[in-house]
Amino acid sequence: MTVAAADVPGPGPSGSAAADAPAAVLARYEELAELLSGMDGRPLADPDLSATAAAALAHEARLLDAGRFEDWLDGWTDDAVLWVPLSDRAHPGNDQSLLLDDHRRLAERIEWRCDPSAWGQQPPSRTTRVVGSVEAWDGPRGVVTRSTVLIDEHRHNRHQQLAAYQIHELVGDDLRRRTKILVVPALATGVRNPSFLL
Amino acid sequence: MTAANIDPVVADFGELVQPHRVHRRIYTDPAIFEAEMTRVFAASWCYVGHESEIPDPGDYRTTTLGLRPVLMTRSRDGDVNVLLNRCAHRGTVLAAESSGCAKRFVCPYHGWTYTPDGQLVAIPFPSDHPVEDYSTLSLGRLATATYRGFVFATLNADPEPLDCWLGEAVEAFDIIIDRHPGGELAVMGSPQLLEFAGNWKLSWDNAADGLHATFAHHSYNTLGSTVDVETVLARDPGSTPMVSKALRNGHMVVDQRPGIPQGPWATMRDVPFREPLESALVDAGATELLDLATGSMVNLSLFPNLIFVGNQLLVVEPVAVDRTRLNLWLTSAPGAPPEIDLLRLRVDEDFVNFGTPDDLDMFERVQRGLSVPEMEWIDMSRGLPDDRATDGTIRGPITSEAPQRRYLAHYAGLMTAPAATRAR
């Protein structure tokens, strides 16, 4: 299956909302695909904007590592998307992902993380995120950032480290997260219980 | 090219696999694992891929048969070939990418060159190489057969025909395929790859285990309960009209449909972007297709490496005696409106994210527990005595451990009387 926003017919003669609805979904997916595929060719970042964004990203990493998931959830917009693709060439409408959450499923994910019978995260993973190489640019909907992140995880008797990079769209004066794309190359070869990834 | 020097006395499998219990060693002994790679994985029909993944001549995909590197190709005549991904010269793995398209496979080490059907066509500087008949230096071939687009292969020197090997499993196989418009099913490009520190048979024990869902997946069953969705897994699994079947050759079926009369879509959580995609299908008069966005509710397991769950193909890949990689491939419905596949992408993430992590944790806990030498046995007696029908199928409630007993009996047979294996 291959779909792209341009392939989707516009509203029919009736101009019904339902006919627009899949187009809106595909348009959001296209935004995600363009953010991912267009990152490598970007120009030198804006140093001041990058410093501002770095503080927001460090704050997010601190909340996640501390297990303050409700606070983390509060920092998202209503039209949030968290996407963890399986490769840096993926499209959210054509390829499997590890996850693609809207705000509703993000809230469910936090509920699951806090459920004492969710054995995949009980006992919970202890993580330490090392965020680096933060670059930021002005984008059409807000600030676009790319950063690297090393996620160190301890759980039961195991220890694993995953190197990744992340793309954020941060909107408004308070830099709320509208989009986050987390690219973990190890997902293409196999990861043990990745349910700690956010 | 018949495999030689197989030690026939790795263990007494009649002792290790008994009708009501199995010994921990079959999950923990590296010598048994090594023997399994030939006696089970090389000697059985194994799923290697789907024809839709290699539509054009030259297309290929790499995979494994047990630990053996394998190459599935489409040759110029349109045939599907399954070859050992091993240069006939020094043994170099030829294709390192997971998939691609190639008119020729050129060994990166010394330049030996093969066609997609495995024929050696060139050796560099041939004047000082004594070989006269290149056909003696082809890539190793596996016996290959397809069932409705699903490609299976084996190194068994004398395999039973694929249809016979599938046997009664064909009924569930057809149900899974026929629900797709035109019987057309395809496999999407990249699998989710999840590893666990445990033996591959733990995933097999779990595949037709209808009891674990109530406990291991308690969090999945209650997640989002504030929106009043009762998943079928939350009910008493033993009292539902759902059926488990233990088939010949270690195959297993769990048919959940009798327990979900309202249809699977009605039990589905509100996945991301559900409403706009669902309303588009309803407005187009295609409401009846919504069930296609979820799985068939018929879980079929084809021993030893293919499990149908949801709309995913879960391919079990052994890595070591205590390490397994699960390859989860998503199927698509090319004959359906595109909203179906768009929904499938989000639907199948649901269990992988909120159910599978619990399974992975249980597998690892079991493997750790089985390291205790003073506790030797695993109980598998629930549901005994087995009620065997005239066709040999054992049916029971989904809490019966008959499927586990039967696949392990088949496994013990394979391990006790190893079939000869050879590359063709």
CSV table of C-alpha atoms in Angstrom, one decimal, chain A:
chain,number,residue,atom,x,y,z
A,1,MET,CA,0.0,0.0,0.0
A,2,THR,CA,1.3,3.5,-0.8
A,3,VAL,CA,-0.7,6.5,0.1
A,4,ALA,CA,0.1,10.2,0.0
A,5,ALA,CA,-1.9,13.2,0.8
A,6,ALA,CA,-1.9,14.2,-2.9
A,7,ASP,CA,-3.5,10.8,-3.9
A,8,VAL,CA,-6.5,11.4,-1.7
A,9,PRO,CA,-9.5,12.9,-3.6
A,10,GLY,CA,-10.8,16.1,-2.1
A,11,PRO,CA,-14.4,16.4,-0.8
A,12,GLY,CA,-16.9,14.9,-3.2
A,13,PRO,CA,-19.8,17.0,-4.7
A,14,SER,CA,-21.4,17.0,-1.3
A,15,GLY,CA,-18.2,18.3,0.3
A,16,SER,CA,-18.9,16.0,3.3
A,17,ALA,CA,-16.7,16.3,6.4
A,18,ALA,CA,-16.2,12.5,6.3
A,19,ALA,CA,-14.5,12.8,2.9
A,20,ASP,CA,-12.1,15.4,4.4
A,21,ALA,CA,-11.3,13.3,7.4
A,22,PRO,CA,-8.9,10.8,5.9
A,23,ALA,CA,-7.2,13.7,4.1
A,24,ALA,CA,-6.6,15.4,7.4
A,25,VAL,CA,-5.1,12.2,8.8
A,26,LEU,CA,-2.9,11.8,5.7
A,27,ALA,CA,-1.9,15.4,5.9
A,28,ARG,CA,-0.7,14.9,9.5
A,29,TYR,CA,1.2,11.8,8.4
A,30,GLU,CA,2.8,13.8,5.6
A,31,GLU,CA,4.0,16.4,8.1
A,32,LEU,CA,5.7,13.7,10.1
A,33,ALA,CA,7.3,12.1,7.0
A,34,GLU,CA,8.6,15.4,5.8
A,35,LEU,CA,10.0,16.3,9.2
A,36,LEU,CA,11.9,13.0,9.3
A,37,SER,CA,13.1,12.9,5.7
A,38,GLY,CA,14.0,16.6,5.5
A,39,MET,CA,16.2,16.8,8.6
A,40,ASP,CA,19.6,15.9,7.2
A,41,GLY,CA,19.8,18.8,4.7
A,42,ARG,CA,18.9,21.6,7.0
A,43,PRO,CA,21.2,24.7,7.3
A,44,LEU,CA,23.2,25.7,10.4
A,45,ALA,CA,20.8,26.1,13.3
A,46,ASP,CA,19.9,29.4,15.1
A,47,PRO,CA,22.2,29.4,18.2
A,48,ASP,CA,19.8,31.4,20.4
A,49,LEU,CA,16.8,29.4,19.4
A,50,SER,CA,18.8,26.2,20.0
A,51,ALA,CA,19.8,27.3,23.5
A,52,THR,CA,16.1,28.0,24.3
A,53,ALA,CA,15.1,24.6,22.9
A,54,ALA,CA,17.8,22.8,24.8
A,55,ALA,CA,16.3,23.9,28.0
A,56,ALA,CA,12.9,22.5,27.0
A,57,LEU,CA,14.4,19.2,25.9
A,58,ALA,CA,16.4,18.9,29.1
A,59,HIS,CA,13.2,19.5,31.1
A,60,GLU,CA,11.4,16.8,29.1
A,61,ALA,CA,14.3,14.3,29.7
A,62,ARG,CA,14.2,15.2,33.5
A,63,LEU,CA,10.5,14.5,33.8
A,64,LEU,CA,10.7,11.2,31.9
A,65,ASP,CA,13.7,10.0,33.9
A,66,ALA,CA,12.0,11.0,37.2
A,67,GLY,CA,8.8,9.0,36.2
A,68,ARG,CA,6.8,12.2,36.3
A,69,PHE,CA,4.6,11.1,33.4
A,70,GLU,CA,1.5,13.1,34.2
A,71,ASP,CA,3.6,16.3,34.2
A,72,TRP,CA,5.2,15.2,30.9
A,73,LEU,CA,1.7,14.6,29.5
A,74,ASP,CA,0.7,18.1,30.4
A,75,GLY,CA,3.4,19.5,28.2
A,76,TRP,CA,1.7,18.3,25.0
A,77,THR,CA,-0.8,20.1,22.7
A,78,ASP,CA,-4.2,18.5,22.0
A,79,ASP,CA,-3.1,17.6,18.5
A,80,ALA,CA,0.0,15.8,19.8
A,81,VAL,CA,1.7,13.0,17.9
A,82,LEU,CA,4.5,10.9,19.4
A,83,TRP,CA,6.0,8.7,16.7
A,84,VAL,CA,8.7,6.0,17.0
A,85,PRO,CA,9.3,4.8,13.5
A,86,LEU,CA,11.3,1.6,12.7
A,87,SER,CA,13.8,3.4,10.4
A,88,ASP,CA,14.7,6.9,9.3
A,89,ARG,CA,13.1,6.3,5.9
A,90,ALA,CA,9.7,5.4,7.3
A,91,HIS,CA,6.3,6.9,6.5
A,92,PRO,CA,3.6,6.7,9.2
A,93,GLY,CA,0.9,5.8,6.6
A,94,ASN,CA,2.9,3.2,4.7
A,95,ASP,CA,5.2,1.5,7.2
A,96,GLN,CA,4.8,-0.2,10.5
A,97,SER,CA,6.0,1.8,13.5
A,98,LEU,CA,6.9,0.8,17.0
A,99,LEU,CA,4.2,3.3,18.0
A,100,LEU,CA,2.3,6.4,16.8
A,101,ASP,CA,0.3,8.0,19.6
A,102,ASP,CA,-2.2,10.8,19.5
A,103,HIS,CA,-3.0,12.6,22.7
A,104,ARG,CA,-5.6,10.0,23.7
A,105,ARG,CA,-3.2,7.1,23.4
A,106,LEU,CA,-0.4,9.0,25.1
A,107,ALA,CA,-2.8,9.3,28.1
A,108,GLU,CA,-3.5,5.6,27.9
A,109,ARG,CA,0.2,4.9,27.7
A,110,ILE,CA,0.7,6.9,30.9
A,111,GLU,CA,-2.1,5.0,32.6
A,112,TRP,CA,-0.5,1.7,31.5
A,113,ARG,CA,2.9,2.8,32.8
A,114,CYS,CA,1.3,3.5,36.2
A,115,ASP,CA,-0.7,0.2,36.4
A,116,PRO,CA,0.9,-2.1,39.0
A,117,SER,CA,-0.2,-5.2,36.9
A,118,ALA,CA,1.5,-3.9,33.7
A,119,TRP,CA,4.3,-6.5,34.1
A,120,GLY,CA,6.2,-5.2,31.1
A,121,GLN,CA,7.0,-2.1,33.2
A,122,GLN,CA,6.6,-3.5,36.7
A,123,PRO,CA,9.1,-3.1,38.2
A,124,PRO,CA,9.6,0.1,36.1
A,125,SER,CA,12.6,0.8,34.0
A,126,ARG,CA,15.0,3.3,35.5
A,127,THR,CA,16.3,5.6,32.7
A,128,THR,CA,18.9,8.3,32.2
A,129,ARG,CA,18.7,10.3,29.1
A,130,VAL,CA,21.7,12.2,27.8
A,131,VAL,CA,20.5,14.9,25.4
A,132,GLY,CA,23.0,16.5,23.1
A,133,SER,CA,23.7,18.3,19.8
A,134,VAL,CA,20.5,20.4,20.1
A,135,GLU,CA,19.7,22.3,16.9
A,136,ALA,CA,16.7,24.5,16.4
A,137,TRP,CA,15.0,26.3,13.5
A,138,ASP,CA,11.9,28.3,13.0
A,139,GLY,CA,9.3,26.1,11.3
A,140,PRO,CA,5.8,26.6,9.8
A,141,ARG,CA,4.0,25.6,13.0
A,142,GLY,CA,6.6,26.4,15.7
A,143,VAL,CA,10.2,25.6,16.6
A,144,VAL,CA,11.7,22.5,15.0
A,145,THR,CA,14.5,20.8,16.8
A,146,ARG,CA,16.8,17.9,16.2
A,147,SER,CA,18.9,16.4,19.0
A,148,THR,CA,20.7,13.3,19.9
A,149,VAL,CA,19.7,11.3,22.9
A,150,LEU,CA,21.4,8.4,24.7
A,151,ILE,CA,18.9,6.4,26.7
A,152,ASP,CA,20.4,4.3,29.5
A,153,GLU,CA,18.0,1.7,31.0
A,154,HIS,CA,18.2,-0.5,34.0
A,155,ARG,CA,15.5,-3.0,34.8
A,156,HIS,CA,15.4,-6.4,36.6
A,157,ASN,CA,18.9,-7.7,36.1
A,158,ARG,CA,19.4,-6.1,32.8
A,159,HIS,CA,21.1,-3.0,31.4
A,160,GLN,CA,20.8,-1.6,27.9
A,161,GLN,CA,21.8,1.6,26.2
A,162,LEU,CA,20.1,2.9,23.1
A,163,ALA,CA,21.4,5.8,21.1
A,164,ALA,CA,18.8,7.7,19.2
A,165,TYR,CA,17.9,11.0,17.8
A,166,GLN,CA,14.7,13.0,18.3
A,167,ILE,CA,12.9,15.6,16.3
A,168,HIS,CA,10.5,17.9,18.1
A,169,GLU,CA,8.0,20.5,17.1
A,170,LEU,CA,7.5,22.9,20.0
A,171,VAL,CA,4.7,25.4,19.7
A,172,GLY,CA,3.6,28.6,21.6
A,173,ASP,CA,5.4,30.7,24.1
A,174,ASP,CA,5.7,27.8,26.5
A,175,LEU,CA,7.1,25.5,23.8
A,176,ARG,CA,4.5,22.7,24.1
A,177,ARG,CA,5.3,19.5,22.3
A,178,ARG,CA,3.1,19.1,19.2
A,179,THR,CA,5.3,16.5,17.6
A,180,LYS,CA,8.0,14.2,18.7
A,181,ILE,CA,9.8,11.7,16.5
A,182,LEU,CA,12.2,9.3,18.2
A,183,VAL,CA,14.5,7.4,15.8
A,184,VAL,CA,16.2,4.4,17.5
A,185,PRO,CA,18.4,2.6,15.0
A,186,ALA,CA,18.5,-0.5,17.2
A,187,LEU,CA,14.8,-1.1,16.5
A,188,ALA,CA,15.9,-2.3,13.1
A,189,THR,CA,17.9,-5.2,14.6
A,190,GLY,CA,15.9,-6.0,17.7
A,191,VAL,CA,15.5,-4.5,21.2
A,192,ARG,CA,14.4,-6.1,24.4
A,193,ASN,CA,11.1,-4.9,25.8
A,194,PRO,CA,11.1,-1.3,24.4
A,195,SER,CA,8.1,-0.3,26.5
A,196,PHE,CA,10.2,2.3,28.4
A,197,LEU,CA,10.7,4.4,25.2
A,198,LEU,CA,8.9,7.7,25.3
